[in-house]
Amino acid sequence: MISDIRIFPTHDLLAQSLADDICELINNHAGKDSFFSIALSGGKTPDLLFSVLGKKYNDKSLWGNARFFWVDERCVPPGDEESNFRKANDLFLAKTGIDQKQIFRIRGENDPVIEAERYSEVVSDNTSQKRGLPSFNLILLGLGEDGHTASIFPGNEKLFRSGRICDVAVHPVTGRKRITLTGPVLNNAENVFFLASGINKAVMVKKILKGGESETRLPASYINPVEGNLIWYLDKNAASLL
Ligand code: 6PG
């Protein structure tokens, strides 16, 4: 169920508005007995969002109740330029001064199979449960030009039926391994914000948002929160074919 499609003139305005919305979500959650769990995606799209959060919303008190996780991670060490953790940490988290205990990094340097098991337990132990599965308060997703999201690539849709919380995936082009949250967990979130910007995403955005059943279903089209809100954040270019 799509709750809303929000289109912004520029990527910068998208990032500013999204940062405001995330902080409003966390503020509205303040005072509730539980923490606010947020799972971050990687890739390039969120970089501007992380920069805005790191500059405009770096007040530690804002994030006192937040727990940060990752939707997926490349199987590289945390200092690697490919690391999804490194970018979010350098651009945003390190600037807030929040306690390291609030940051639950996927250890890309570990053996992938062992780390998928370990991170499944970390997620299970440190998020709320709904319907027998971890339920994040907010998941930020990106969209690949091939229709992947998280690290669930075309041909790997079985990860939307996985009985695991995390699994190992393989990038179809580079062959490099990744750890990813599985589809049932992604669809168990309270809020899913899907980010896409740039003209290079326009074709895929149209396929996902306007594509008929006849088209081979693409991983991003399987994102349909069981009870949560799904909001798309698009810049004008990514939305240009809608
Ligand atoms: C990753 C992401 C992945 C990303 C899309 C879009 O680890 O790469 O989690 O799902 O969101 O590939 O990537 P860009 O934002 O770089 O286009």
Coordinates of C-alpha atoms and ligand atoms in Angstrom, one line a residue:
M1 CA 0.0 0.0 0.0
I2 CA 1.6 3.3 -1.1
S3 CA 0.8 6.1 1.3
D4 CA 2.2 8.9 -0.7
I5 CA 4.5 9.9 -3.6
R6 CA 6.4 13.1 -2.9
I7 CA 8.1 14.8 -5.8
F8 CA 10.7 17.6 -5.3
P9 CA 12.2 20.0 -7.9
T10 CA 15.7 19.0 -6.9
H11 CA 17.6 16.3 -5.0
D12 CA 18.7 19.0 -2.6
L13 CA 15.1 19.9 -1.7
L14 CA 14.3 16.2 -1.5
A15 CA 17.1 15.7 1.0
Q16 CA 16.1 18.7 3.1
S17 CA 12.4 17.7 3.3
L18 CA 13.3 14.0 4.0
A19 CA 15.6 15.0 6.8
D20 CA 12.8 17.2 8.3
D21 CA 10.3 14.3 8.0
I22 CA 12.7 11.8 9.7
C23 CA 13.2 14.2 12.6
E24 CA 9.5 14.8 12.9
L25 CA 8.9 11.0 13.0
I26 CA 11.5 10.6 15.8
N27 CA 10.1 13.6 17.7
N28 CA 6.6 12.2 17.5
H29 CA 8.0 8.9 18.9
A30 CA 9.7 10.6 21.8
G31 CA 8.2 9.7 25.2
K32 CA 7.1 6.3 24.0
D33 CA 8.6 3.6 26.1
S34 CA 10.6 2.1 23.3
F35 CA 13.5 3.3 21.2
F36 CA 13.2 4.4 17.6
S37 CA 14.8 1.9 15.2
I38 CA 16.0 3.1 11.8
A39 CA 17.6 1.0 9.1
L40 CA 19.7 2.9 6.6
S41 CA 20.4 2.0 2.9
G42 CA 23.6 2.6 1.1
G43 CA 24.6 3.6 -2.4
K44 CA 25.0 7.2 -3.5
T45 CA 21.4 8.5 -3.2
P46 CA 21.3 8.9 0.6
D47 CA 24.7 10.8 0.7
L48 CA 23.0 14.2 0.5
L49 CA 20.4 13.2 3.1
F50 CA 23.2 12.1 5.4
S51 CA 25.1 15.4 4.8
V52 CA 21.9 17.4 5.7
L53 CA 21.3 15.4 8.8
G54 CA 25.0 15.7 9.8
K55 CA 24.9 19.5 9.4
K56 CA 21.3 20.5 10.4
Y57 CA 20.3 17.8 12.8
N58 CA 23.5 16.8 14.6
D59 CA 22.2 17.7 18.0
K60 CA 22.9 14.6 20.1
S61 CA 19.6 15.1 22.1
L62 CA 17.6 14.6 18.9
W63 CA 18.9 11.0 18.6
G64 CA 19.0 9.9 22.2
N65 CA 16.2 7.4 21.6
A66 CA 17.4 6.2 18.2
R67 CA 19.0 2.9 17.2
F68 CA 20.7 2.8 13.8
F69 CA 20.9 -0.3 11.7
W70 CA 21.7 -1.0 8.0
V71 CA 19.4 -2.5 5.4
D72 CA 22.4 -4.0 3.7
E73 CA 26.2 -3.9 3.6
R74 CA 28.9 -4.8 1.2
C75 CA 31.3 -7.5 2.4
V76 CA 34.1 -5.0 2.9
P77 CA 35.8 -3.6 6.0
P78 CA 34.2 -0.5 7.7
G79 CA 36.8 1.9 6.4
D80 CA 36.4 0.8 2.7
E81 CA 35.0 3.4 0.3
E82 CA 32.3 0.8 -0.6
S83 CA 31.1 0.5 3.0
N84 CA 27.6 1.7 3.6
F85 CA 28.4 2.2 7.2
R86 CA 31.4 4.4 6.5
K87 CA 29.4 6.9 4.5
A88 CA 26.5 7.2 6.9
N89 CA 29.0 7.4 9.8
D90 CA 31.3 10.0 8.3
L91 CA 28.6 12.2 6.9
F92 CA 26.1 12.0 9.7
L93 CA 26.4 9.7 12.8
A94 CA 29.9 10.7 13.8
K95 CA 28.8 14.3 13.9
T96 CA 26.0 13.6 16.4
G97 CA 28.3 12.2 19.1
I98 CA 25.7 9.6 19.9
D99 CA 26.8 6.6 21.9
Q100 CA 28.3 3.8 19.9
K101 CA 25.9 1.4 21.6
Q102 CA 23.2 3.0 19.5
I103 CA 24.9 2.0 16.3
F104 CA 24.4 -1.6 15.1
R105 CA 26.9 -2.0 12.2
I106 CA 26.8 -5.0 9.8
R107 CA 30.4 -6.3 10.0
G108 CA 31.3 -6.5 6.4
E109 CA 34.7 -7.8 7.3
N110 CA 33.3 -11.0 8.7
D111 CA 32.5 -14.2 6.9
P112 CA 29.2 -13.4 5.1
V113 CA 27.3 -16.5 6.2
I114 CA 28.4 -16.1 9.9
E115 CA 27.7 -12.4 9.8
A116 CA 24.2 -12.9 8.3
E117 CA 23.5 -15.1 11.3
R118 CA 25.0 -12.7 13.8
Y119 CA 23.2 -9.7 12.4
S120 CA 19.9 -11.5 12.4
E121 CA 20.3 -12.0 16.1
V122 CA 21.4 -8.4 16.6
V123 CA 18.3 -7.1 14.8
S124 CA 16.1 -9.5 16.6
D125 CA 17.5 -8.6 20.0
N126 CA 17.4 -4.8 19.5
T127 CA 14.2 -4.0 17.6
S128 CA 10.5 -4.3 18.5
Q129 CA 8.8 -7.4 17.2
K130 CA 5.5 -7.5 15.3
R131 CA 3.9 -10.5 13.7
G132 CA 6.8 -12.6 15.0
L133 CA 9.4 -10.6 13.1
P134 CA 11.6 -7.5 13.8
S135 CA 9.7 -4.3 13.0
F136 CA 11.7 -1.2 12.3
N137 CA 10.2 2.1 13.0
L138 CA 11.7 3.4 9.8
I139 CA 13.5 1.8 6.8
L140 CA 15.2 4.0 4.2
L141 CA 15.4 2.2 0.8
G142 CA 17.1 3.1 -2.5
L143 CA 16.2 1.9 -6.0
G144 CA 18.7 0.3 -8.3
E145 CA 18.5 0.9 -12.1
D146 CA 17.8 -2.8 -12.4
G147 CA 14.9 -2.6 -10.0
H148 CA 16.8 -4.0 -7.0
T149 CA 16.4 -2.6 -3.5
A150 CA 18.4 -3.4 -0.4
S151 CA 20.7 -6.1 -1.8
I152 CA 17.8 -8.1 -3.3
F153 CA 18.6 -8.3 -7.0
P154 CA 16.5 -9.4 -9.9
G155 CA 16.3 -13.2 -9.9
N156 CA 16.7 -13.3 -6.2
E157 CA 13.1 -12.5 -5.3
K158 CA 13.1 -15.6 -3.1
L159 CA 14.5 -13.3 -0.5
F160 CA 11.0 -11.9 -0.2
R161 CA 9.9 -15.3 1.0
S162 CA 12.9 -16.0 3.2
G163 CA 12.5 -17.4 6.7
R164 CA 15.7 -15.6 7.7
I165 CA 16.0 -12.0 9.0
C166 CA 19.3 -11.4 7.1
D167 CA 20.8 -13.3 4.3
V168 CA 23.8 -13.3 1.9
A169 CA 23.3 -11.9 -1.6
V170 CA 25.6 -11.6 -4.6
H171 CA 25.8 -8.5 -6.8
P172 CA 25.0 -9.8 -10.3
V173 CA 27.6 -7.7 -12.0
T174 CA 30.5 -7.5 -9.6
G175 CA 29.9 -10.9 -8.1
R176 CA 30.7 -9.3 -4.7
K177 CA 28.9 -10.6 -1.7
R178 CA 26.6 -8.5 0.5
I179 CA 24.5 -9.0 3.6
T180 CA 20.9 -7.9 3.3
L181 CA 17.7 -7.7 5.4
T182 CA 15.2 -10.0 3.8
G183 CA 11.8 -9.0 2.2
P184 CA 9.6 -10.1 5.1
V185 CA 11.5 -7.8 7.5
L186 CA 11.5 -4.9 5.0
N187 CA 7.7 -5.3 4.7
N188 CA 7.3 -5.5 8.5
A189 CA 8.4 -1.9 9.1
E190 CA 6.1 0.9 10.5
N191 CA 7.4 3.3 7.8
V192 CA 9.3 2.6 4.6
F193 CA 10.7 5.7 2.8
F194 CA 11.8 4.9 -0.8
L195 CA 14.4 7.3 -2.2
A196 CA 15.1 7.8 -5.9
S197 CA 16.7 10.7 -7.7
G198 CA 18.2 11.4 -11.1
I199 CA 17.1 10.9 -14.6
N200 CA 18.8 7.5 -14.7
K201 CA 16.1 6.2 -12.3
A202 CA 13.1 7.5 -14.3
V203 CA 12.5 4.3 -16.3
M204 CA 12.6 2.1 -13.3
V205 CA 10.5 4.4 -11.1
K206 CA 7.8 4.3 -13.8
K207 CA 8.0 0.5 -14.0
I208 CA 7.7 0.1 -10.2
L209 CA 5.0 2.7 -9.7
K210 CA 3.0 2.3 -12.9
G211 CA 4.1 -1.1 -14.3
G212 CA 1.4 -3.7 -14.8
E213 CA 1.4 -7.2 -13.4
S214 CA 2.4 -8.4 -16.9
E215 CA 5.9 -7.1 -16.4
T216 CA 8.3 -9.5 -14.6
R217 CA 8.0 -8.4 -11.1
L218 CA 11.1 -6.5 -9.9
P219 CA 12.4 -6.7 -6.4
A220 CA 11.5 -3.1 -5.6
S221 CA 7.9 -3.9 -6.6
Y222 CA 7.7 -6.5 -3.8
I223 CA 8.0 -3.7 -1.2
N224 CA 4.5 -3.4 0.3
P225 CA 4.5 -2.9 4.0
V226 CA 2.0 -5.3 5.7
E227 CA 0.6 -2.5 7.9
G228 CA 3.2 0.3 7.6
N229 CA 3.3 3.4 5.5
L230 CA 5.2 3.5 2.2
I231 CA 6.3 6.9 1.0
W232 CA 8.3 7.5 -2.2
Y233 CA 10.6 10.5 -2.2
L234 CA 11.5 11.4 -5.8
D235 CA 13.2 14.4 -7.4
K236 CA 11.7 15.8 -10.6
N237 CA 14.1 13.9 -12.8
A238 CA 13.4 10.5 -11.3
A239 CA 9.6 11.2 -11.5
S240 CA 9.8 12.6 -15.1
L241 CA 8.0 9.5 -16.7
L242 CA 5.2 9.3 -14.2
Ligands
6PG1 C1 23.5 -0.5 -1.7 C2 22.1 -0.1 -1.5 C3 21.3 -0.3 -2.7 C4 21.1 1.1 -3.3 C5 20.7 1.1 -4.7 C6 20.7 2.5 -5.3 O1 24.1 -1.0 -0.8 O2 24.0 -0.2 -2.8 O3 21.5 -0.5 -0.4 O4 20.1 -0.9 -2.6 O5 20.1 1.7 -2.5 O6 21.6 0.3 -5.4 O7 22.0 2.9 -5.3 P1 22.4 4.4 -5.7 O8 21.7 5.3 -4.7 O9 23.9 4.5 -5.7 O10 21.8 4.7 -7.1

